[in-house]
Amino acid sequence: MSAPYTPRAFGRSIGALVAGFLVTAALSLGTDVVMHGTGVFPGWGEPMSDGQFAWATVYRVAFTILGGYGTARLAPRRPMAHVVWLGVIGTLIATAGAGATWNAGPAFGPRWYPVLLVVTALPCVWAGGLLRVRSRRLAAA
């Protein structure tokens, strides 16, 4: 039987979720700023090509995996449960974003882009959490 969940552990759980979310969001938005600033992407509010949205998807997937890894790393216990919660939160936020931009025009991209962000949120954080859990098992062996 495990020890009761203390307020300190609860705070660490919330911190793990917030950290994973912030890593994903900050790296994604920071990379967006760099891509727009360097001319890889057109100016803000201007339409992008499908290829540019595909590239944005690639780095968002990588950063989402990293966010899941970080959440699993910081979780006080049951890292994969924390990762699932992060995935649920990410899926809800991505769904809200898809709904808000669905008919907003070409500057927000093709409809496959927000759908892909919704669909990949949970599997990507899951993959990151699994990488952390497996790397910890390998290190212990």
PDB file of N, CA, C and O in Angstrom, residues 12-85:
ATOM      1  N   ARG A  12       3.402  19.126  -6.181  1.00  0.00           N
ATOM      2  CA  ARG A  12       4.388  18.657  -7.155  1.00  0.00           C
ATOM      3  C   ARG A  12       3.703  18.089  -8.389  1.00  0.00           C
ATOM      4  O   ARG A  12       4.199  18.237  -9.510  1.00  0.00           O
ATOM      5  N   SER A  13       2.556  17.450  -8.200  1.00  0.00           N
ATOM      6  CA  SER A  13       1.799  16.933  -9.341  1.00  0.00           C
ATOM      7  C   SER A  13       1.325  18.071 -10.234  1.00  0.00           C
ATOM      8  O   SER A  13       1.470  18.011 -11.461  1.00  0.00           O
ATOM      9  N   ILE A  14       0.761  19.091  -9.619  1.00  0.00           N
ATOM     10  CA  ILE A  14       0.310  20.257 -10.386  1.00  0.00           C
ATOM     11  C   ILE A  14       1.504  20.903 -11.086  1.00  0.00           C
ATOM     12  O   ILE A  14       1.432  21.273 -12.266  1.00  0.00           O
ATOM     13  N   GLY A  15       2.617  21.019 -10.381  1.00  0.00           N
ATOM     14  CA  GLY A  15       3.824  21.595 -10.969  1.00  0.00           C
ATOM     15  C   GLY A  15       4.321  20.803 -12.168  1.00  0.00           C
ATOM     16  O   GLY A  15       4.757  21.381 -13.167  1.00  0.00           O
ATOM     17  N   ALA A  16       4.250  19.473 -12.080  1.00  0.00           N
ATOM     18  CA  ALA A  16       4.675  18.622 -13.196  1.00  0.00           C
ATOM     19  C   ALA A  16       3.798  18.860 -14.420  1.00  0.00           C
ATOM     20  O   ALA A  16       4.289  18.934 -15.548  1.00  0.00           O
ATOM     21  N   LEU A  17       2.486  18.986 -14.200  1.00  0.00           N
ATOM     22  CA  LEU A  17       1.564  19.247 -15.310  1.00  0.00           C
ATOM     23  C   LEU A  17       1.809  20.623 -15.922  1.00  0.00           C
ATOM     24  O   LEU A  17       1.865  20.769 -17.149  1.00  0.00           O
ATOM     25  N   VAL A  18       1.947  21.619 -15.065  1.00  0.00           N
ATOM     26  CA  VAL A  18       2.176  22.988 -15.549  1.00  0.00           C
ATOM     27  C   VAL A  18       3.500  23.064 -16.310  1.00  0.00           C
ATOM     28  O   VAL A  18       3.581  23.657 -17.388  1.00  0.00           O
ATOM     29  N   ALA A  19       4.531  22.434 -15.769  1.00  0.00           N
ATOM     30  CA  ALA A  19       5.841  22.461 -16.434  1.00  0.00           C
ATOM     31  C   ALA A  19       5.769  21.806 -17.809  1.00  0.00           C
ATOM     32  O   ALA A  19       6.299  22.352 -18.787  1.00  0.00           O
ATOM     33  N   GLY A  20       5.128  20.647 -17.903  1.00  0.00           N
ATOM     34  CA  GLY A  20       5.006  19.978 -19.197  1.00  0.00           C
ATOM     35  C   GLY A  20       4.248  20.820 -20.203  1.00  0.00           C
ATOM     36  O   GLY A  20       4.632  20.915 -21.375  1.00  0.00           O
ATOM     37  N   PHE A  21       3.167  21.445 -19.737  1.00  0.00           N
ATOM     38  CA  PHE A  21       2.391  22.302 -20.627  1.00  0.00           C
ATOM     39  C   PHE A  21       3.209  23.516 -21.062  1.00  0.00           C
ATOM     40  O   PHE A  21       3.229  23.868 -22.246  1.00  0.00           O
ATOM     41  N   LEU A  22       3.900  24.157 -20.113  1.00  0.00           N
ATOM     42  CA  LEU A  22       4.672  25.354 -20.445  1.00  0.00           C
ATOM     43  C   LEU A  22       5.844  25.042 -21.375  1.00  0.00           C
ATOM     44  O   LEU A  22       6.140  25.832 -22.276  1.00  0.00           O
ATOM     45  N   VAL A  23       6.493  23.901 -21.178  1.00  0.00           N
ATOM     46  CA  VAL A  23       7.578  23.512 -22.083  1.00  0.00           C
ATOM     47  C   VAL A  23       7.037  23.401 -23.505  1.00  0.00           C
ATOM     48  O   VAL A  23       7.603  23.948 -24.447  1.00  0.00           O
ATOM     49  N   THR A  24       5.922  22.684 -23.643  1.00  0.00           N
ATOM     50  CA  THR A  24       5.332  22.487 -24.961  1.00  0.00           C
ATOM     51  C   THR A  24       4.922  23.827 -25.585  1.00  0.00           C
ATOM     52  O   THR A  24       5.261  24.116 -26.736  1.00  0.00           O
ATOM     53  N   ALA A  25       4.201  24.631 -24.833  1.00  0.00           N
ATOM     54  CA  ALA A  25       3.692  25.900 -25.360  1.00  0.00           C
ATOM     55  C   ALA A  25       4.818  26.893 -25.647  1.00  0.00           C
ATOM     56  O   ALA A  25       4.845  27.509 -26.721  1.00  0.00           O
ATOM     57  N   ALA A  26       5.746  27.044 -24.705  1.00  0.00           N
ATOM     58  CA  ALA A  26       6.814  28.027 -24.881  1.00  0.00           C
ATOM     59  C   ALA A  26       7.720  27.666 -26.058  1.00  0.00           C
ATOM     60  O   ALA A  26       8.085  28.540 -26.855  1.00  0.00           O
ATOM     61  N   LEU A  27       8.081  26.396 -26.168  1.00  0.00           N
ATOM     62  CA  LEU A  27       8.931  26.003 -27.291  1.00  0.00           C
ATOM     63  C   LEU A  27       8.193  26.128 -28.624  1.00  0.00           C
ATOM     64  O   LEU A  27       8.778  26.572 -29.619  1.00  0.00           O
ATOM     65  N   SER A  28       6.918  25.759 -28.650  1.00  0.00           N
ATOM     66  CA  SER A  28       6.138  25.873 -29.887  1.00  0.00           C
ATOM     67  C   SER A  28       5.994  27.325 -30.313  1.00  0.00           C
ATOM     68  O   SER A  28       6.270  27.677 -31.469  1.00  0.00           O
ATOM     69  N   LEU A  29       5.568  28.175 -29.387  1.00  0.00           N
ATOM     70  CA  LEU A  29       5.382  29.590 -29.724  1.00  0.00           C
ATOM     71  C   LEU A  29       6.707  30.288 -29.996  1.00  0.00           C
ATOM     72  O   LEU A  29       6.800  31.127 -30.898  1.00  0.00           O
ATOM     73  N   GLY A  30       7.732  29.929 -29.232  1.00  0.00           N
ATOM     74  CA  GLY A  30       9.058  30.508 -29.478  1.00  0.00           C
ATOM     75  C   GLY A  30       9.589  30.154 -30.855  1.00  0.00           C
ATOM     76  O   GLY A  30      10.164  30.997 -31.551  1.00  0.00           O
ATOM     77  N   THR A  31       9.385  28.907 -31.253  1.00  0.00           N
ATOM     78  CA  THR A  31       9.817  28.495 -32.591  1.00  0.00           C
ATOM     79  C   THR A  31       8.993  29.205 -33.660  1.00  0.00           C
ATOM     80  O   THR A  31       9.542  29.604 -34.700  1.00  0.00           O
ATOM     81  N   ASP A  32       7.699  29.387 -33.409  1.00  0.00           N
ATOM     82  CA  ASP A  32       6.875  30.169 -34.342  1.00  0.00           C
ATOM     83  C   ASP A  32       7.458  31.565 -34.536  1.00  0.00           C
ATOM     84  O   ASP A  32       7.580  32.044 -35.670  1.00  0.00           O
ATOM     85  N   VAL A  33       7.818  32.212 -33.454  1.00  0.00           N
ATOM     86  CA  VAL A  33       8.371  33.570 -33.523  1.00  0.00           C
ATOM     87  C   VAL A  33       9.662  33.571 -34.350  1.00  0.00           C
ATOM     88  O   VAL A  33       9.855  34.435 -35.212  1.00  0.00           O
ATOM     89  N   VAL A  34      10.521  32.590 -34.096  1.00  0.00           N
ATOM     90  CA  VAL A  34      11.773  32.499 -34.854  1.00  0.00           C
ATOM     91  C   VAL A  34      11.493  32.253 -36.340  1.00  0.00           C
ATOM     92  O   VAL A  34      12.095  32.886 -37.205  1.00  0.00           O
ATOM     93  N   MET A  35      10.567  31.348 -36.630  1.00  0.00           N
ATOM     94  CA  MET A  35      10.254  31.032 -38.032  1.00  0.00           C
ATOM     95  C   MET A  35       9.680  32.245 -38.770  1.00  0.00           C
ATOM     96  O   MET A  35      10.036  32.502 -39.920  1.00  0.00           O
ATOM     97  N   HIS A  36       8.812  32.982 -38.107  1.00  0.00           N
ATOM     98  CA  HIS A  36       8.264  34.192 -38.734  1.00  0.00           C
ATOM     99  C   HIS A  36       9.338  35.280 -38.836  1.00  0.00           C
ATOM    100  O   HIS A  36       9.430  35.975 -39.847  1.00  0.00           O
ATOM    101  N   GLY A  37      10.134  35.419 -37.783  1.00  0.00           N
ATOM    102  CA  GLY A  37      11.153  36.474 -37.758  1.00  0.00           C
ATOM    103  C   GLY A  37      12.273  36.276 -38.754  1.00  0.00           C
ATOM    104  O   GLY A  37      12.848  37.239 -39.254  1.00  0.00           O
ATOM    105  N   THR A  38      12.588  35.024 -39.057  1.00  0.00           N
ATOM    106  CA  THR A  38      13.687  34.740 -39.988  1.00  0.00           C
ATOM    107  C   THR A  38      13.218  34.595 -41.434  1.00  0.00           C
ATOM    108  O   THR A  38      14.026  34.389 -42.329  1.00  0.00           O
ATOM    109  N   GLY A  39      11.907  34.676 -41.658  1.00  0.00           N
ATOM    110  CA  GLY A  39      11.383  34.587 -43.007  1.00  0.00           C
ATOM    111  C   GLY A  39      11.104  33.173 -43.490  1.00  0.00           C
ATOM    112  O   GLY A  39      10.717  32.979 -44.643  1.00  0.00           O
ATOM    113  N   VAL A  40      11.293  32.177 -42.625  1.00  0.00           N
ATOM    114  CA  VAL A  40      10.941  30.806 -43.002  1.00  0.00           C
ATOM    115  C   VAL A  40       9.425  30.725 -43.186  1.00  0.00           C
ATOM    116  O   VAL A  40       8.938  30.071 -44.111  1.00  0.00           O
ATOM    117  N   PHE A  41       8.698  31.375 -42.305  1.00  0.00           N
ATOM    118  CA  PHE A  41       7.246  31.532 -42.432  1.00  0.00           C
ATOM    119  C   PHE A  41       6.982  32.977 -42.841  1.00  0.00           C
ATOM    120  O   PHE A  41       7.763  33.867 -42.524  1.00  0.00           O
ATOM    121  N   PRO A  42       5.868  33.233 -43.527  1.00  0.00           N
ATOM    122  CA  PRO A  42       5.531  34.618 -43.866  1.00  0.00           C
ATOM    123  C   PRO A  42       5.189  35.410 -42.598  1.00  0.00           C
ATOM    124  O   PRO A  42       5.123  34.850 -41.507  1.00  0.00           O
ATOM    125  N   GLY A  43       4.948  36.693 -42.768  1.00  0.00           N
ATOM    126  CA  GLY A  43       4.604  37.536 -41.629  1.00  0.00           C
ATOM    127  C   GLY A  43       3.355  37.045 -40.915  1.00  0.00           C
ATOM    128  O   GLY A  43       2.537  36.308 -41.469  1.00  0.00           O
ATOM    129  N   TRP A  44       3.213  37.463 -39.656  1.00  0.00           N
ATOM    130  CA  TRP A  44       2.047  37.080 -38.855  1.00  0.00           C
ATOM    131  C   TRP A  44       0.761  37.502 -39.560  1.00  0.00           C
ATOM    132  O   TRP A  44       0.664  38.614 -40.083  1.00  0.00           O
ATOM    133  N   GLY A  45      -0.201  36.622 -39.595  1.00  0.00           N
ATOM    134  CA  GLY A  45      -1.493  36.911 -40.204  1.00  0.00           C
ATOM    135  C   GLY A  45      -1.544  36.669 -41.701  1.00  0.00           C
ATOM    136  O   GLY A  45      -2.597  36.765 -42.305  1.00  0.00           O
ATOM    137  N   GLU A  46      -0.404  36.356 -42.308  1.00  0.00           N
ATOM    138  CA  GLU A  46      -0.369  36.051 -43.733  1.00  0.00           C
ATOM    139  C   GLU A  46      -0.506  34.545 -43.924  1.00  0.00           C
ATOM    140  O   GLU A  46      -0.040  33.765 -43.085  1.00  0.00           O
ATOM    141  N   PRO A  47      -1.112  34.128 -45.023  1.00  0.00           N
ATOM    142  CA  PRO A  47      -1.292  32.681 -45.256  1.00  0.00           C
ATOM    143  C   PRO A  47       0.041  31.939 -45.390  1.00  0.00           C
ATOM    144  O   PRO A  47       1.007  32.477 -45.916  1.00  0.00           O
ATOM    145  N   MET A  48       0.060  30.719 -44.898  1.00  0.00           N
ATOM    146  CA  MET A  48       1.224  29.846 -45.031  1.00  0.00           C
ATOM    147  C   MET A  48       0.858  28.687 -45.946  1.00  0.00           C
ATOM    148  O   MET A  48      -0.308  28.339 -46.083  1.00  0.00           O
ATOM    149  N   SER A  49       1.867  28.061 -46.515  1.00  0.00           N
ATOM    150  CA  SER A  49       1.639  26.907 -47.387  1.00  0.00           C
ATOM    151  C   SER A  49       1.397  25.656 -46.530  1.00  0.00           C
ATOM    152  O   SER A  49       1.705  25.635 -45.336  1.00  0.00           O
ATOM    153  N   ASP A  50       0.871  24.627 -47.185  1.00  0.00           N
ATOM    154  CA  ASP A  50       0.689  23.356 -46.483  1.00  0.00           C
ATOM    155  C   ASP A  50       2.023  22.825 -45.965  1.00  0.00           C
ATOM    156  O   ASP A  50       2.093  22.259 -44.874  1.00  0.00           O
ATOM    157  N   GLY A  51       3.076  23.005 -46.740  1.00  0.00           N
ATOM    158  CA  GLY A  51       4.401  22.551 -46.311  1.00  0.00           C
ATOM    159  C   GLY A  51       4.872  23.260 -45.053  1.00  0.00           C
ATOM    160  O   GLY A  51       5.493  22.645 -44.177  1.00  0.00           O
ATOM    161  N   GLN A  52       4.579  24.545 -44.959  1.00  0.00           N
ATOM    162  CA  GLN A  52       4.957  25.286 -43.760  1.00  0.00           C
ATOM    163  C   GLN A  52       4.143  24.810 -42.552  1.00  0.00           C
ATOM    164  O   GLN A  52       4.683  24.686 -41.451  1.00  0.00           O
ATOM    165  N   PHE A  53       2.873  24.520 -42.759  1.00  0.00           N
ATOM    166  CA  PHE A  53       2.072  23.968 -41.667  1.00  0.00           C
ATOM    167  C   PHE A  53       2.548  22.562 -41.296  1.00  0.00           C
ATOM    168  O   PHE A  53       2.523  22.176 -40.120  1.00  0.00           O
ATOM    169  N   ALA A  54       2.997  21.799 -42.280  1.00  0.00           N
ATOM    170  CA  ALA A  54       3.545  20.469 -41.987  1.00  0.00           C
ATOM    171  C   ALA A  54       4.800  20.596 -41.119  1.00  0.00           C
ATOM    172  O   ALA A  54       4.973  19.839 -40.155  1.00  0.00           O
ATOM    173  N   TRP A  55       5.662  21.564 -41.445  1.00  0.00           N
ATOM    174  CA  TRP A  55       6.862  21.789 -40.638  1.00  0.00           C
ATOM    175  C   TRP A  55       6.473  22.214 -39.218  1.00  0.00           C
ATOM    176  O   TRP A  55       7.068  21.729 -38.241  1.00  0.00           O
ATOM    177  N   ALA A  56       5.501  23.086 -39.085  1.00  0.00           N
ATOM    178  CA  ALA A  56       5.034  23.499 -37.756  1.00  0.00           C
ATOM    179  C   ALA A  56       4.501  22.298 -36.982  1.00  0.00           C
ATOM    180  O   ALA A  56       4.704  22.181 -35.773  1.00  0.00           O
ATOM    181  N   THR A  57       3.836  21.394 -37.672  1.00  0.00           N
ATOM    182  CA  THR A  57       3.330  20.178 -37.024  1.00  0.00           C
ATOM    183  C   THR A  57       4.482  19.319 -36.522  1.00  0.00           C
ATOM    184  O   THR A  57       4.437  18.799 -35.405  1.00  0.00           O
ATOM    185  N   VAL A  58       5.527  19.185 -37.318  1.00  0.00           N
ATOM    186  CA  VAL A  58       6.679  18.365 -36.936  1.00  0.00           C
ATOM    187  C   VAL A  58       7.298  18.882 -35.643  1.00  0.00           C
ATOM    188  O   VAL A  58       7.540  18.110 -34.703  1.00  0.00           O
ATOM    189  N   TYR A  59       7.567  20.176 -35.565  1.00  0.00           N
ATOM    190  CA  TYR A  59       8.211  20.651 -34.346  1.00  0.00           C
ATOM    191  C   TYR A  59       7.248  20.686 -33.169  1.00  0.00           C
ATOM    192  O   TYR A  59       7.654  20.466 -32.034  1.00  0.00           O
ATOM    193  N   ARG A  60       5.970  20.874 -33.408  1.00  0.00           N
ATOM    194  CA  ARG A  60       5.007  20.800 -32.307  1.00  0.00           C
ATOM    195  C   ARG A  60       4.923  19.379 -31.743  1.00  0.00           C
ATOM    196  O   ARG A  60       4.821  19.191 -30.542  1.00  0.00           O
ATOM    197  N   VAL A  61       4.957  18.397 -32.618  1.00  0.00           N
ATOM    198  CA  VAL A  61       4.961  17.000 -32.161  1.00  0.00           C
ATOM    199  C   VAL A  61       6.193  16.747 -31.293  1.00  0.00           C
ATOM    200  O   VAL A  61       6.100  16.171 -30.208  1.00  0.00           O
ATOM    201  N   ALA A  62       7.361  17.177 -31.749  1.00  0.00           N
ATOM    202  CA  ALA A  62       8.590  16.981 -30.976  1.00  0.00           C
ATOM    203  C   ALA A  62       8.506  17.670 -29.618  1.00  0.00           C
ATOM    204  O   ALA A  62       8.881  17.087 -28.587  1.00  0.00           O
ATOM    205  N   PHE A  63       7.999  18.894 -29.593  1.00  0.00           N
ATOM    206  CA  PHE A  63       7.914  19.628 -28.331  1.00  0.00           C
ATOM    207  C   PHE A  63       6.855  19.035 -27.406  1.00  0.00           C
ATOM    208  O   PHE A  63       6.993  19.076 -26.183  1.00  0.00           O
ATOM    209  N   THR A  64       5.804  18.470 -27.969  1.00  0.00           N
ATOM    210  CA  THR A  64       4.773  17.822 -27.159  1.00  0.00           C
ATOM    211  C   THR A  64       5.330  16.544 -26.531  1.00  0.00           C
ATOM    212  O   THR A  64       5.047  16.248 -25.361  1.00  0.00           O
ATOM    213  N   ILE A  65       6.128  15.811 -27.268  1.00  0.00           N
ATOM    214  CA  ILE A  65       6.799  14.635 -26.705  1.00  0.00           C
ATOM    215  C   ILE A  65       7.717  15.070 -25.557  1.00  0.00           C
ATOM    216  O   ILE A  65       7.726  14.457 -24.481  1.00  0.00           O
ATOM    217  N   LEU A  66       8.456  16.139 -25.760  1.00  0.00           N
ATOM    218  CA  LEU A  66       9.339  16.664 -24.714  1.00  0.00           C
ATOM    219  C   LEU A  66       8.540  17.095 -23.483  1.00  0.00           C
ATOM    220  O   LEU A  66       8.963  16.858 -22.345  1.00  0.00           O
ATOM    221  N   GLY A  67       7.390  17.719 -23.694  1.00  0.00           N
ATOM    222  CA  GLY A  67       6.540  18.111 -22.567  1.00  0.00           C
ATOM    223  C   GLY A  67       6.058  16.905 -21.773  1.00  0.00           C
ATOM    224  O   GLY A  67       6.019  16.922 -20.539  1.00  0.00           O
ATOM    225  N   GLY A  68       5.703  15.824 -22.467  1.00  0.00           N
ATOM    226  CA  GLY A  68       5.299  14.596 -21.788  1.00  0.00           C
ATOM    227  C   GLY A  68       6.452  13.988 -21.013  1.00  0.00           C
ATOM    228  O   GLY A  68       6.277  13.505 -19.887  1.00  0.00           O
ATOM    229  N   TYR A  69       7.634  14.023 -21.578  1.00  0.00           N
ATOM    230  CA  TYR A  69       8.825  13.522 -20.899  1.00  0.00           C
ATOM    231  C   TYR A  69       9.066  14.313 -19.610  1.00  0.00           C
ATOM    232  O   TYR A  69       9.314  13.736 -18.551  1.00  0.00           O
ATOM    233  N   GLY A  70       8.989  15.639 -19.721  1.00  0.00           N
ATOM    234  CA  GLY A  70       9.215  16.486 -18.548  1.00  0.00           C
ATOM    235  C   GLY A  70       8.189  16.259 -17.459  1.00  0.00           C
ATOM    236  O   GLY A  70       8.529  16.219 -16.269  1.00  0.00           O
ATOM    237  N   THR A  71       6.935  16.104 -17.849  1.00  0.00           N
ATOM    238  CA  THR A  71       5.891  15.844 -16.860  1.00  0.00           C
ATOM    239  C   THR A  71       6.158  14.521 -16.147  1.00  0.00           C
ATOM    240  O   THR A  71       6.068  14.443 -14.917  1.00  0.00           O
ATOM    241  N   ALA A  72       6.502  13.483 -16.895  1.00  0.00           N
ATOM    242  CA  ALA A  72       6.799  12.188 -16.281  1.00  0.00           C
ATOM    243  C   ALA A  72       8.025  12.291 -15.371  1.00  0.00           C
ATOM    244  O   ALA A  72       8.070  11.680 -14.299  1.00  0.00           O
ATOM    245  N   ARG A  73       8.983  13.060 -15.778  1.00  0.00           N
ATOM    246  CA  ARG A  73      10.218  13.237 -14.985  1.00  0.00           C
ATOM    247  C   ARG A  73       9.936  13.946 -13.672  1.00  0.00           C
ATOM    248  O   ARG A  73      10.516  13.611 -12.634  1.00  0.00           O
ATOM    249  N   LEU A  74       9.048  14.917 -13.683  1.00  0.00           N
ATOM    250  CA  LEU A  74       8.775  15.716 -12.487  1.00  0.00           C
ATOM    251  C   LEU A  74       7.665  15.151 -11.599  1.00  0.00           C
ATOM    252  O   LEU A  74       7.520  15.594 -10.461  1.00  0.00           O
ATOM    253  N   ALA A  75       6.899  14.207 -12.103  1.00  0.00           N
ATOM    254  CA  ALA A  75       5.784  13.649 -11.328  1.00  0.00           C
ATOM    255  C   ALA A  75       6.306  12.983 -10.056  1.00  0.00           C
ATOM    256  O   ALA A  75       7.272  12.224 -10.107  1.00  0.00           O
ATOM    257  N   PRO A  76       5.664  13.253  -8.914  1.00  0.00           N
ATOM    258  CA  PRO A  76       6.140  12.655  -7.668  1.00  0.00           C
ATOM    259  C   PRO A  76       5.957  11.134  -7.635  1.00  0.00           C
ATOM    260  O   PRO A  76       6.716  10.433  -6.979  1.00  0.00           O
ATOM    261  N   ARG A  77       4.969  10.618  -8.331  1.00  0.00           N
ATOM    262  CA  ARG A  77       4.729   9.184  -8.497  1.00  0.00           C
ATOM    263  C   ARG A  77       3.703   9.018  -9.607  1.00  0.00           C
ATOM    264  O   ARG A  77       3.084   9.979 -10.037  1.00  0.00           O
ATOM    265  N   ARG A  78       3.552   7.779 -10.085  1.00  0.00           N
ATOM    266  CA  ARG A  78       2.622   7.475 -11.172  1.00  0.00           C
ATOM    267  C   ARG A  78       2.802   8.439 -12.358  1.00  0.00           C
ATOM    268  O   ARG A  78       1.886   9.160 -12.738  1.00  0.00           O
ATOM    269  N   PRO A  79       3.995   8.435 -12.947  1.00  0.00           N
ATOM    270  CA  PRO A  79       4.265   9.404 -14.024  1.00  0.00           C
ATOM    271  C   PRO A  79       3.319   9.297 -15.210  1.00  0.00           C
ATOM    272  O   PRO A  79       2.939  10.317 -15.792  1.00  0.00           O
ATOM    273  N   MET A  80       2.913   8.095 -15.568  1.00  0.00           N
ATOM    274  CA  MET A  80       2.046   7.963 -16.741  1.00  0.00           C
ATOM    275  C   MET A  80       0.647   8.491 -16.477  1.00  0.00           C
ATOM    276  O   MET A  80      -0.021   8.969 -17.397  1.00  0.00           O
ATOM    277  N   ALA A  81       0.192   8.455 -15.235  1.00  0.00           N
ATOM    278  CA  ALA A  81      -1.102   9.066 -14.907  1.00  0.00           C
ATOM    279  C   ALA A  81      -1.015  10.584 -15.106  1.00  0.00           C
ATOM    280  O   ALA A  81      -1.946  11.205 -15.637  1.00  0.00           O
ATOM    281  N   HIS A  82       0.098  11.166 -14.722  1.00  0.00           N
ATOM    282  CA  HIS A  82       0.300  12.607 -14.932  1.00  0.00           C
ATOM    283  C   HIS A  82       0.331  12.931 -16.424  1.00  0.00           C
ATOM    284  O   HIS A  82      -0.229  13.928 -16.873  1.00  0.00           O
ATOM    285  N   VAL A  83       0.993  12.066 -17.181  1.00  0.00           N
ATOM    286  CA  VAL A  83       1.093  12.266 -18.625  1.00  0.00           C
ATOM    287  C   VAL A  83      -0.290  12.203 -19.279  1.00  0.00           C
ATOM    288  O   VAL A  83      -0.604  13.004 -20.165  1.00  0.00           O
ATOM    289  N   VAL A  84      -1.125  11.265 -18.825  1.00  0.00           N
ATOM    290  CA  VAL A  84      -2.479  11.174 -19.383  1.00  0.00           C
ATOM    291  C   VAL A  84      -3.252  12.458 -19.083  1.00  0.00           C
ATOM    292  O   VAL A  84      -3.939  12.995 -19.967  1.00  0.00           O
ATOM    293  N   TRP A  85      -3.131  12.958 -17.865  1.00  0.00           N
ATOM    294  CA  TRP A  85      -3.814  14.223 -17.541  1.00  0.00           C
ATOM    295  C   TRP A  85      -3.313  15.355 -18.431  1.00  0.00           C
ATOM    296  O   TRP A  85      -4.108  16.165 -18.921  1.00  0.00           O
TER     297      TRP A  85
END
